[in-house]
Coordinates of C-alpha atoms in Angstrom, one line a residue:
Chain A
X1 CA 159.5 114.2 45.8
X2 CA 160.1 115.9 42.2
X3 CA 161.1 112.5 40.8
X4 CA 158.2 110.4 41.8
X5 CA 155.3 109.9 39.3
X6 CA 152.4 112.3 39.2
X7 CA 149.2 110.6 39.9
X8 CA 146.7 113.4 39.8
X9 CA 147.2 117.2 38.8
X10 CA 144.5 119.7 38.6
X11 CA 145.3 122.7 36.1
X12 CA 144.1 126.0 36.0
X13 CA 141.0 124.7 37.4
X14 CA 138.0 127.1 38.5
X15 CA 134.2 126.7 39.3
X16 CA 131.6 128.7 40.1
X17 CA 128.2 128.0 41.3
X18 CA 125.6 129.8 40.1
X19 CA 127.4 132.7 38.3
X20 CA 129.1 133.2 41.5
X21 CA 132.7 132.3 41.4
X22 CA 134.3 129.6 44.3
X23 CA 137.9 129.8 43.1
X24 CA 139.7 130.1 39.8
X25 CA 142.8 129.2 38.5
X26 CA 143.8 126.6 40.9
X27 CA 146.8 124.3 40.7
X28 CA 147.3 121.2 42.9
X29 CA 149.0 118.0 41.7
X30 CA 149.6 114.7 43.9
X31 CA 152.6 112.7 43.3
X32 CA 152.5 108.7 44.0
X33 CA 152.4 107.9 47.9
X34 CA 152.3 111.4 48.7
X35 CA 149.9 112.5 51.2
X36 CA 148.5 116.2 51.2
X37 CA 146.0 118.0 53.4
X38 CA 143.5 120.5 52.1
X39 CA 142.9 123.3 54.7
X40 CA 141.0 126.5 54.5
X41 CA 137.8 128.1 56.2
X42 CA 134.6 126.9 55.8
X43 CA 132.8 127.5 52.7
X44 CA 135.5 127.9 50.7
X45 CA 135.1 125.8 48.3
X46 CA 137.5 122.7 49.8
X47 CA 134.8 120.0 49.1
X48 CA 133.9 121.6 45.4
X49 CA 137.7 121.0 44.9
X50 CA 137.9 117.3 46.2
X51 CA 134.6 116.9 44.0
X52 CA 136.0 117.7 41.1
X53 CA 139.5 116.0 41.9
X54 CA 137.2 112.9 42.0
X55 CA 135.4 113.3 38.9
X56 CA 132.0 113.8 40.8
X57 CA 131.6 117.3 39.3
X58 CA 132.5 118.8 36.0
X59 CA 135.2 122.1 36.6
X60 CA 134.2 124.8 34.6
X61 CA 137.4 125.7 33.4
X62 CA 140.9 124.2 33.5
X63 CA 141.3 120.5 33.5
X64 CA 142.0 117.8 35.4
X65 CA 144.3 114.8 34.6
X66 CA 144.7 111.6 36.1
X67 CA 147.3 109.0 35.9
X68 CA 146.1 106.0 38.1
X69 CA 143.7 103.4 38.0
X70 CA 141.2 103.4 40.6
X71 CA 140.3 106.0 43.4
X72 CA 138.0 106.1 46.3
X73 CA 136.1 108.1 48.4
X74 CA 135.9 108.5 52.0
X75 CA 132.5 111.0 52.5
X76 CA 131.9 113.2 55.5
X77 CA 129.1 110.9 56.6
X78 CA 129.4 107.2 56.0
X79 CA 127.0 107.5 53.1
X80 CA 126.4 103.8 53.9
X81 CA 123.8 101.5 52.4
X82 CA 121.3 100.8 55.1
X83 CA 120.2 97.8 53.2
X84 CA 123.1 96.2 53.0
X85 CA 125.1 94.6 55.6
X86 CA 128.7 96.0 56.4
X87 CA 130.2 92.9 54.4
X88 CA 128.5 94.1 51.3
X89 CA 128.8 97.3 52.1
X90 CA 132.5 97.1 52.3
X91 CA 132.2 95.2 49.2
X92 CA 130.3 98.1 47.4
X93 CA 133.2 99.2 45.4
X94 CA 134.3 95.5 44.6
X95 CA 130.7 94.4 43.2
X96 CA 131.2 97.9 40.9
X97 CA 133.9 96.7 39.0
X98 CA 133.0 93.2 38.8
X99 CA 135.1 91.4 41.1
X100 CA 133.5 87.9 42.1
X101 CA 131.7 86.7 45.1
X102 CA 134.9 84.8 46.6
X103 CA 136.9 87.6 46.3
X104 CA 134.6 90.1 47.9
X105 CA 134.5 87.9 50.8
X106 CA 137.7 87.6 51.3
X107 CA 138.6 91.6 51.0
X108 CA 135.8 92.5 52.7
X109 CA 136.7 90.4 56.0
X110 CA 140.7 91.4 55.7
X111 CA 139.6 95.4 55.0
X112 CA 137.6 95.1 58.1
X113 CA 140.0 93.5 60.0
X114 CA 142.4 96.0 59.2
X115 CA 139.8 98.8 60.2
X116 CA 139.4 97.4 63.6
X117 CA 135.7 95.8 62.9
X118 CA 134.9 92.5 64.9
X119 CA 133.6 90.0 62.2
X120 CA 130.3 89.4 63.7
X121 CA 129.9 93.4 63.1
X122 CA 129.5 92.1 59.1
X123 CA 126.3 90.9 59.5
X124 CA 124.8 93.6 61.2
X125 CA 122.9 96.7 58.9
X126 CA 124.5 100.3 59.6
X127 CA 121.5 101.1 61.8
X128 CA 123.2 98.7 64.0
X129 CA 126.6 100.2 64.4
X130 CA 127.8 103.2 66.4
X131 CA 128.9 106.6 64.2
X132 CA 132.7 105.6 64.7
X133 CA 131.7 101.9 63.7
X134 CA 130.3 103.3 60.5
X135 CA 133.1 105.3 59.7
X136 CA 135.3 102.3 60.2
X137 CA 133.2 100.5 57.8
X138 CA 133.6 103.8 55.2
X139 CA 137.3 103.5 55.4
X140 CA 137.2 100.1 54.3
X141 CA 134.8 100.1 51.5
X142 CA 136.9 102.3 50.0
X143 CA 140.6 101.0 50.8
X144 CA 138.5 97.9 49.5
X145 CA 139.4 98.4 45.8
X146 CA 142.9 98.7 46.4
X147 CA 142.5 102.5 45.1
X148 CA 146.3 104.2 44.0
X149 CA 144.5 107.6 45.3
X150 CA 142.0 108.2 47.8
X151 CA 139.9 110.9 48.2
X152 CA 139.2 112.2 52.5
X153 CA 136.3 114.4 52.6
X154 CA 136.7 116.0 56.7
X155 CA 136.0 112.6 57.2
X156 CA 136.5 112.2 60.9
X157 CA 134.7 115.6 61.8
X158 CA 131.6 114.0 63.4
X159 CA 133.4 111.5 65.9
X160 CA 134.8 112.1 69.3
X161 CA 138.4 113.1 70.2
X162 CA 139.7 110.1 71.3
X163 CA 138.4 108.3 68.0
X164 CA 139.3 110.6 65.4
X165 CA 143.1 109.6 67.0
X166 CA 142.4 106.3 66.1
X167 CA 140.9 106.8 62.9
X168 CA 143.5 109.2 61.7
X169 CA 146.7 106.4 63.4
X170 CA 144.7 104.2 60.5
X171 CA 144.4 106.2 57.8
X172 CA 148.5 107.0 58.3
X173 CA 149.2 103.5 58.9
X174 CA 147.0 102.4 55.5
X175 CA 148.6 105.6 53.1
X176 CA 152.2 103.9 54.5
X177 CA 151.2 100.2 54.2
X178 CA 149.4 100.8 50.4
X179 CA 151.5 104.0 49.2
X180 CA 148.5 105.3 48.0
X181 CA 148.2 109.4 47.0
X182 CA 145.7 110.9 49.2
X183 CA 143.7 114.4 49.4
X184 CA 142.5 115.1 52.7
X185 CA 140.5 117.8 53.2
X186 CA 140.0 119.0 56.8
X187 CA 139.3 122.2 58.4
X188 CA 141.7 121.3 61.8
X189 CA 145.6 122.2 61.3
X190 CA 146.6 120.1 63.7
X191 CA 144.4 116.7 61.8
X192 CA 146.4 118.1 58.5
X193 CA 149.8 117.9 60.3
X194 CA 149.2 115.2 61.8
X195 CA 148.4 112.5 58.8
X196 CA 149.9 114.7 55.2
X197 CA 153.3 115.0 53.8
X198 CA 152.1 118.5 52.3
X199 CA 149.5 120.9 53.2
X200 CA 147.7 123.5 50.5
X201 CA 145.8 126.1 52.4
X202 CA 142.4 127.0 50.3
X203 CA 142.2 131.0 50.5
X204 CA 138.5 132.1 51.2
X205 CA 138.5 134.6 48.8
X206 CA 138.6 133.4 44.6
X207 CA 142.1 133.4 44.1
X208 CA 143.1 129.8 44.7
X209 CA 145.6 128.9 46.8
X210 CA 146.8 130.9 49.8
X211 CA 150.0 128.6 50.5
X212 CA 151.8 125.1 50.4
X213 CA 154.1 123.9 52.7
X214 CA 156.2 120.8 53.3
X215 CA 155.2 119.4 56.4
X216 CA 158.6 117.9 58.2
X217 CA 159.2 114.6 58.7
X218 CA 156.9 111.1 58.0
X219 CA 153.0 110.8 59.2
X220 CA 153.1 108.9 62.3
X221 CA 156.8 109.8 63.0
X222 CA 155.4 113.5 64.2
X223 CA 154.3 113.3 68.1
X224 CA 152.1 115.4 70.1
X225 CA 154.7 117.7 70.9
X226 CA 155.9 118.4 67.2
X227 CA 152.2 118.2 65.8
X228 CA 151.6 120.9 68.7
X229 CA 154.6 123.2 67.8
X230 CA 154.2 123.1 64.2
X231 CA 150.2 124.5 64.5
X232 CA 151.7 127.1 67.2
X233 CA 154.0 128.4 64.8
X234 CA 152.2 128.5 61.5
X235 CA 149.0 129.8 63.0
X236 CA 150.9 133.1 63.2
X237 CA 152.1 132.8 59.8
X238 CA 150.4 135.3 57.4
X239 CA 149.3 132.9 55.0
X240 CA 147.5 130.9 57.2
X241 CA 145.5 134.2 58.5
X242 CA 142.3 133.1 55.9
X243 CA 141.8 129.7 58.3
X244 CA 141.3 132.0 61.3
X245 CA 139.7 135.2 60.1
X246 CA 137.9 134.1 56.7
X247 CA 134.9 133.3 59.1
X248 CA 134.6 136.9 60.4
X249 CA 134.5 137.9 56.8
X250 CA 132.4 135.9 55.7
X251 CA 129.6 136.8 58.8
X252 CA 129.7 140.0 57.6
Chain B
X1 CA 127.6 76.5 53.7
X2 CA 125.4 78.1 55.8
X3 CA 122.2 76.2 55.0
X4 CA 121.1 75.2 58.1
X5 CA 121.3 78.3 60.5
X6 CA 119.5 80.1 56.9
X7 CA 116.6 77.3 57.2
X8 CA 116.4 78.1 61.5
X9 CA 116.3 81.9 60.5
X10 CA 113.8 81.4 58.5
X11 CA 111.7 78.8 60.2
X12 CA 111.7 81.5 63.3
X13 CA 110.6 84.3 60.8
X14 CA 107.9 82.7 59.2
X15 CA 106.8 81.2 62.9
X16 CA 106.7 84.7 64.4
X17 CA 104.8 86.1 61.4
X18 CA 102.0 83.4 62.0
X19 CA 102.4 83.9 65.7
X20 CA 101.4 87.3 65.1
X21 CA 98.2 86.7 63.3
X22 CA 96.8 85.9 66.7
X23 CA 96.4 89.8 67.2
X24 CA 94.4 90.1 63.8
X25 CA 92.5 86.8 64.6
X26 CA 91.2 88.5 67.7
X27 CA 90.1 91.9 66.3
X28 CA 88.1 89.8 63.5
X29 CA 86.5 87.9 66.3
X30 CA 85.2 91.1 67.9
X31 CA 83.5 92.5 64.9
X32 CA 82.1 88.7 64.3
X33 CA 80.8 89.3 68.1
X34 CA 79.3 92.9 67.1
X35 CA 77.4 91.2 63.8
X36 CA 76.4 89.1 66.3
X37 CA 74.8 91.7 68.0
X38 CA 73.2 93.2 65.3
X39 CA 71.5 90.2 64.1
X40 CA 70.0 89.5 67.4
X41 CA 68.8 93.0 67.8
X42 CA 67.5 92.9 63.5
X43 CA 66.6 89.1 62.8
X44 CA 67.8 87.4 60.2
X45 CA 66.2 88.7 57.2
X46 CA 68.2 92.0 58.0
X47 CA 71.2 90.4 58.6
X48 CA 72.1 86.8 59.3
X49 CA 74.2 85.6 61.8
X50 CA 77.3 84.7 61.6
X51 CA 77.0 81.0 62.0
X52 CA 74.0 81.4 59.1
X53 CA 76.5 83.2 56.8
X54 CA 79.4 80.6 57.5
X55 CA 76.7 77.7 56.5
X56 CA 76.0 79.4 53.4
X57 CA 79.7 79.5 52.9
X58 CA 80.4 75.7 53.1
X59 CA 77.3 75.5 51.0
X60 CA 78.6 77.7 48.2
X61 CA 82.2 76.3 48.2
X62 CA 81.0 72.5 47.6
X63 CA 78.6 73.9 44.3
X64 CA 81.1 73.7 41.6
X65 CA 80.2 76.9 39.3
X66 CA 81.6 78.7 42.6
X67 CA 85.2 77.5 41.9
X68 CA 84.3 78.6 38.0
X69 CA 83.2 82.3 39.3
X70 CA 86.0 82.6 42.1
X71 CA 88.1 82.1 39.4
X72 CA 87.1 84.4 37.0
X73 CA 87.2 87.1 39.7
X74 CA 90.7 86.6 40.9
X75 CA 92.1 86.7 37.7
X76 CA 90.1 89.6 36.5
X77 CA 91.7 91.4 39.9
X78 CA 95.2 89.9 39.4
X79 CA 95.1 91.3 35.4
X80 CA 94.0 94.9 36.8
X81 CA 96.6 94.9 39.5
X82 CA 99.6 93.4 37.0
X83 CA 98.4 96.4 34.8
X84 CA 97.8 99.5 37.2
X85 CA 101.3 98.6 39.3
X86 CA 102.8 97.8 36.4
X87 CA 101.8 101.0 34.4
X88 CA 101.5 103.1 37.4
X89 CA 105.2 102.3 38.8
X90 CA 106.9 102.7 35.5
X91 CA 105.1 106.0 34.9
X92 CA 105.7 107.5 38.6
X93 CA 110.0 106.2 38.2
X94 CA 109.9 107.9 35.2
X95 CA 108.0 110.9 36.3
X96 CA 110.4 110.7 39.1
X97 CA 113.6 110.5 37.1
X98 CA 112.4 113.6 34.9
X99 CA 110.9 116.9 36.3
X100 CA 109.2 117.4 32.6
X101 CA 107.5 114.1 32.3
X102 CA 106.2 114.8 36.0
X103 CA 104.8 118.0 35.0
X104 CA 103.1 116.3 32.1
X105 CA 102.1 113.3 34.0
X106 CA 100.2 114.7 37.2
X107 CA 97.5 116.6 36.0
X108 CA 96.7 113.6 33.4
X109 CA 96.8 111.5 36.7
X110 CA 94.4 114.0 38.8
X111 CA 92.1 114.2 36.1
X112 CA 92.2 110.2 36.2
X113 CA 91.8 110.3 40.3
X114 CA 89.1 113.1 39.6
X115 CA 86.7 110.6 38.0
X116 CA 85.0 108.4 40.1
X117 CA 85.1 104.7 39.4
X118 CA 81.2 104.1 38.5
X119 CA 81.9 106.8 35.7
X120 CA 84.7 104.7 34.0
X121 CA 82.5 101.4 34.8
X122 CA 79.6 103.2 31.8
X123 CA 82.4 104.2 29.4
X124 CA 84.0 100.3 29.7
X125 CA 80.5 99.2 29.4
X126 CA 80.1 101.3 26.2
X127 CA 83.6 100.2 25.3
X128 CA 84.0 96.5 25.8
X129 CA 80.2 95.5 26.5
X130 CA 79.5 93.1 29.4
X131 CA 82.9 90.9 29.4
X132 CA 85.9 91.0 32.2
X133 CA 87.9 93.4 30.2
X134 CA 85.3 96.1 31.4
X135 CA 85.9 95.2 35.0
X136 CA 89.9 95.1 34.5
X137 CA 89.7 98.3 33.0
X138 CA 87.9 99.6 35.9
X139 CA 90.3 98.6 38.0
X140 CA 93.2 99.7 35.9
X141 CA 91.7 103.4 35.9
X142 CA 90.8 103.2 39.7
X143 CA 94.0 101.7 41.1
X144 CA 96.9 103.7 38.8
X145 CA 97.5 107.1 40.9
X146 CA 97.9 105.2 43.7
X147 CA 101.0 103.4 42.2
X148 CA 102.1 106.8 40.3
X149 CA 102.5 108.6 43.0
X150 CA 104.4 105.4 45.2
X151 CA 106.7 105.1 41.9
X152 CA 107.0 109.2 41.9
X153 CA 107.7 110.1 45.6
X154 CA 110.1 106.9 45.6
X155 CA 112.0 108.0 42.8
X156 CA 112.1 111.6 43.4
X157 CA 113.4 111.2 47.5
X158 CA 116.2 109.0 46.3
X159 CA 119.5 109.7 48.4
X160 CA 121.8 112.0 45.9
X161 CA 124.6 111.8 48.6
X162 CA 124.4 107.9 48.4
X163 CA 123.8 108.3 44.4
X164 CA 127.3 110.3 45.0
X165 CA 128.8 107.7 46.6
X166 CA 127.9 105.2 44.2
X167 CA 129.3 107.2 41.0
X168 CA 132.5 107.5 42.7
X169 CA 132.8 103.7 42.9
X170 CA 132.2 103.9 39.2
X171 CA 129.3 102.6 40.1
X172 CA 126.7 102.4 36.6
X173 CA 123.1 103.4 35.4
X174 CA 121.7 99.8 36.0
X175 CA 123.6 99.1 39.3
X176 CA 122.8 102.4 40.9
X177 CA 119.3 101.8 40.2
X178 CA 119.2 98.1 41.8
X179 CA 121.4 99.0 44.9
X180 CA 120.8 102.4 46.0
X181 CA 117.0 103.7 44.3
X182 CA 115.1 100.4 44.1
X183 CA 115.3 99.7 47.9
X184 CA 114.3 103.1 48.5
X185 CA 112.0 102.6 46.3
X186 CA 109.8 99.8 47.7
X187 CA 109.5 101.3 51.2
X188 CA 107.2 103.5 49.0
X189 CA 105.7 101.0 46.5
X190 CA 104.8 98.4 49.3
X191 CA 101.5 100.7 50.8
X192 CA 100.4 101.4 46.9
X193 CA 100.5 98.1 46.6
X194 CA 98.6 96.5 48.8
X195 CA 96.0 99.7 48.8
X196 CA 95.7 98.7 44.8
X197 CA 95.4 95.0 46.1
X198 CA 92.7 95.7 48.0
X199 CA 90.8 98.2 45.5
X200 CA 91.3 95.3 42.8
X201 CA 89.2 93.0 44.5
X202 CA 86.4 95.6 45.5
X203 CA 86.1 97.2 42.1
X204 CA 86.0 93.9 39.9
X205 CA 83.2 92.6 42.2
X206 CA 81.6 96.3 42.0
X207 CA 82.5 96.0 38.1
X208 CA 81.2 92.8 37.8
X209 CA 78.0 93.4 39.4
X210 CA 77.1 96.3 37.5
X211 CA 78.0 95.3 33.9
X212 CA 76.5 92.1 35.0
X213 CA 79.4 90.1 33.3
X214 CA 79.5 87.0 35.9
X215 CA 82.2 86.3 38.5
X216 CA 81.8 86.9 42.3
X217 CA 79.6 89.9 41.0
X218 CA 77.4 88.4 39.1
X219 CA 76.5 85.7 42.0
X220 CA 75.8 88.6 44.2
X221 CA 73.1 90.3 42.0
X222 CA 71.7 86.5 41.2
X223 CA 71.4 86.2 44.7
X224 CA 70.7 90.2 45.5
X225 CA 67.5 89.7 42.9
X226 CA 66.7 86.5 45.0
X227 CA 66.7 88.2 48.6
X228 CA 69.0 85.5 49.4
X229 CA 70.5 87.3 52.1
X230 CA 72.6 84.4 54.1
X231 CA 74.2 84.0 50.4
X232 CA 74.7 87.6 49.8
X233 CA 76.9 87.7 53.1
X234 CA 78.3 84.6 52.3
X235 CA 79.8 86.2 48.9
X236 CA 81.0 89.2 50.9
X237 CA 82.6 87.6 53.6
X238 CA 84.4 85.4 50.3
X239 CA 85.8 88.3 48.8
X240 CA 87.1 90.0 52.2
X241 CA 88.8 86.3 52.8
X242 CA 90.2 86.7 49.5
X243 CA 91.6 90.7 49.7
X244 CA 92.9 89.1 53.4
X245 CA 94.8 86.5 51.8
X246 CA 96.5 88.4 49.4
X247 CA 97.6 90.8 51.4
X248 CA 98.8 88.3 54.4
X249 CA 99.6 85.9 52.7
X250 CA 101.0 87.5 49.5
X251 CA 102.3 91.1 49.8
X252 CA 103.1 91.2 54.0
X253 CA 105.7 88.2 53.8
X254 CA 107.3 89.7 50.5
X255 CA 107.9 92.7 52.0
X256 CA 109.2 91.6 55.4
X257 CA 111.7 89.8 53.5
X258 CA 112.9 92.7 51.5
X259 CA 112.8 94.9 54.2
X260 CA 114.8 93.0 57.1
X261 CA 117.2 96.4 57.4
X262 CA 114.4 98.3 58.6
X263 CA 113.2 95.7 61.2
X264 CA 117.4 95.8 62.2
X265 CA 117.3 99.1 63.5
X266 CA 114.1 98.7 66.0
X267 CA 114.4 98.8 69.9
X268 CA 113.9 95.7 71.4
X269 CA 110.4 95.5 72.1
X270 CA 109.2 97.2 69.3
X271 CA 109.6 94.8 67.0
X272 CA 106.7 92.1 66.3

């Protein structure tokens, strides 16, 4: 994908939190349409990483360019307005750079759509929805603004099995549909095989990254048996050891 | 557009808000039937009956000064309330927005909560003399923490993870503020208000009285000096109407409105 354009690189990046170093010198770029999965142990710093990727926190060092327009966010929670109904909260990111009332509308009820929402779902508040209903409505506020890079925060972590399949089938079919550049950041191997082109593994310790590798073949082209095989094999690989024994360390 | 099914929303709302007024109507009727009591057991010099008290009413609403006086009270109220929510919220957002000004504000505001209200009533007195800024003062001094500390817990509790959110939208200053901290905001604001609704009307009658600068007040010592005791209920039970109205009437519809989200998420059942 070396010819493509670059739509976001991070360079030489590190943060620290209180003195106390999360990673340093890290080097990630995203190239246009290219999807790649974040992966490493809890508390390592994967979320710090996406924050700064998306402008939400300041790096301490390094920098981070950006050659698109627009991006998104798609939270861990919904982080849903309650006040607002899930038209206008799909319609968040629309009303914040000024698009008119039509044209909110419009999106708002075709994003949803897209999502899987019925359309008497956009008059009810979030309170009224069920967790995976929320998340639906998450997806589409931010594929809402027609964003060139989106930004996946373990967004389908709190929903069941059977609908994180379904939420993940979307997110692949959107990425394909838009060619948008996403980061997903996820602590299940077989989620980041499953939806990203590439996967960077996070190393728990401060160096940065542990590994990249190309995953094989297209999202959505993968099935179970592949998806399967592929975690089988790497989860023996050496540089993949931090995702499976980072925890232990990190107890004691 | 959707006009019509908007007006038959609405017509239901306001129907079921006046529906449930029955529930209030009947608790007012059982303290009326307890006064009752009392005068029977105390005569009426004590304390007139009911029916005695709402005569003197319809006596007092036909003489025109009482329009002139009712007047003069409501507005001495509705200038102290302006000012103490007005003051009182900006200070508390403020205070809430910046850890420094809140460590400046609250102790001037517990000093302010620390003086009782009859103290500031002498220093207006010594201040403005016997006019209604006295008695809007009062109530300014006596109603401010209340709305402080609305304006300051609102501010401070504000969701940071949907402040987040927001920024990442590219979402600005002024629109964060309208769509993610003012609705937080007035969930807060709404029982400072109506407690500083309610304190405006009792202190300018209590302000009134004392610095014996007219209004509802002044009628009540005219008629206190009189032993015109029917009247002196009669003025009472006018200024609990009036407290009653603007909180019913006034602030309770305003904030059902606002607040329809909250209602949303109630069990069946549960809500009114």
């Amino acid at each position: 994908m070396g010819c493509e354009a670059m739509k976001l690189a991070l360079e030489s990046v590190g943060h620290a939190f209180l003195g106390r170093p999360v990673f340093e010198k890290l080097d990630l770029s995203l190239v246009e349409g290219e999807v790649v999965a974040l992966i490493g142990p809890s508390g390592c710093g994967k979320t710090t990483v996406l924050q700064i990727a998306a402008g939400l926190i300041d790096p301490l060092r390094g920098r981070v360019r950006r050659a698109y327009r627009r991006h998104a966010v798609v939270f861990q929670e919904p982080r849903l307005l309650p006040w607002m109904t899930a038209r206008d909260n799909i319609a968040y990111g629309l009303c914040a750079i000024g698009a008119s009332a039509t044209a909110r509308v419009e999106v708002a009820e075709r994003r949803a759509r897209e999502v899987g929402l019925h359309p008497e779902d956009l008059d009810k508040f979030p309170v009224e929805l069920s967790g995976g209903m929320r998340q639906r409505v998450a997806v589409a506020r931010a594929l809402a603004v027609d964003p060139d890079v989106v930004f996946f925060d373990e967004p389908f972590t709190a929903v069941d099995v059977g609908l994180k399949r379904a939420l993940q089938d979307l997110v692949i079919e959107a990425a394909a549909r838009e060619h948008f550049s996403a980061l997903f950041v996820t602590h299940d191997l077989a989620e980041a095989v499953r939806v990203a082109h590439r996967l960077v593994v996070l190393s728990g310790s401060v160096e940065g990254l542990a590994a990249s590798r190309v995953i094989e073949g297209k999202p959505g082209e993968r099935n179970d048996r592949i998806v399967f095989e592929m975690v089988e094999t790497w989860s023996r690989d050496p540089a993949f050891h931090a995702l499976f024994d980072g925890e232990r360390e990190r107890i004691r | 557009m959707k006009l019509v099914p908007r007006g038959l929303a609405l017509a239901g709302w306001a129907g079921r808000y006046v529906w449930s007024g029955w529930a209030g109507v009947a608790g007012l009727f059982c303290l009326a039937a307890a006064w009752q009591a009392g005068h029977e057991f105390y005569g009426s010099f004590v304390l007139p009956s009911p029916l005695e008290t709402l005569q003197a009413i319809s006596v007092i609403v036909r003489e025109p000064s009482f329009a002139k006086v009712a007047r003069e009270t409501a507005e001495r109220s509705l200038a102290g309330f302006v000012l103490a929510v007005g003051i009182g919220t900006t200070a508390g957002a403020i205070a809430g927005y910046s850890f420094a000004a809140m460590r400046l504000m609250r102790p001037i505001v517990t000093v302010i909560l620390g003086v009782p209200p009859i103290a500031w009533i002498v220093l207006a007195l010594i201040w403005f003399g016997s006019t209604g800024a006295s008695a809007v003062m009062t109530v300014v001094v006596a109603a401010l923490p209340i709305s402080f500390a609305g304006g300051l817990e609102g501010v401070a509790t504000r969701d940071r993870a949907l402040d987040a959110m927001a920024r990442s939208f590219g979402a600005g200053i002024w629109m964060r503020f309208r769509t993610v901290t003012a609705p937080h905001l007035i969930s807060y604001l709404f029982p400072a208000w109506t407690t500083t609704a309610g304190t405006a009307w009792k202190v300018t009658v209590m302000a009134e009285l004392l610095s014996n600068s007219g209004g509802i007040g002044g009628e009540l010592a005219t008629a206190r000096a009189l032993f015109d005791i029917p009247r002196v209920m009669a003025l009472i039970v006018a200024v609990v109407a009036f407290a009653l109205i603007t909180e019913y009437v006034f602030l309770h519809p305003l904030r059902d409105r606002l607040e329809r989200w909250r209602e949303a998420g109630l069990p069946w059942g549960v809500k009114r």
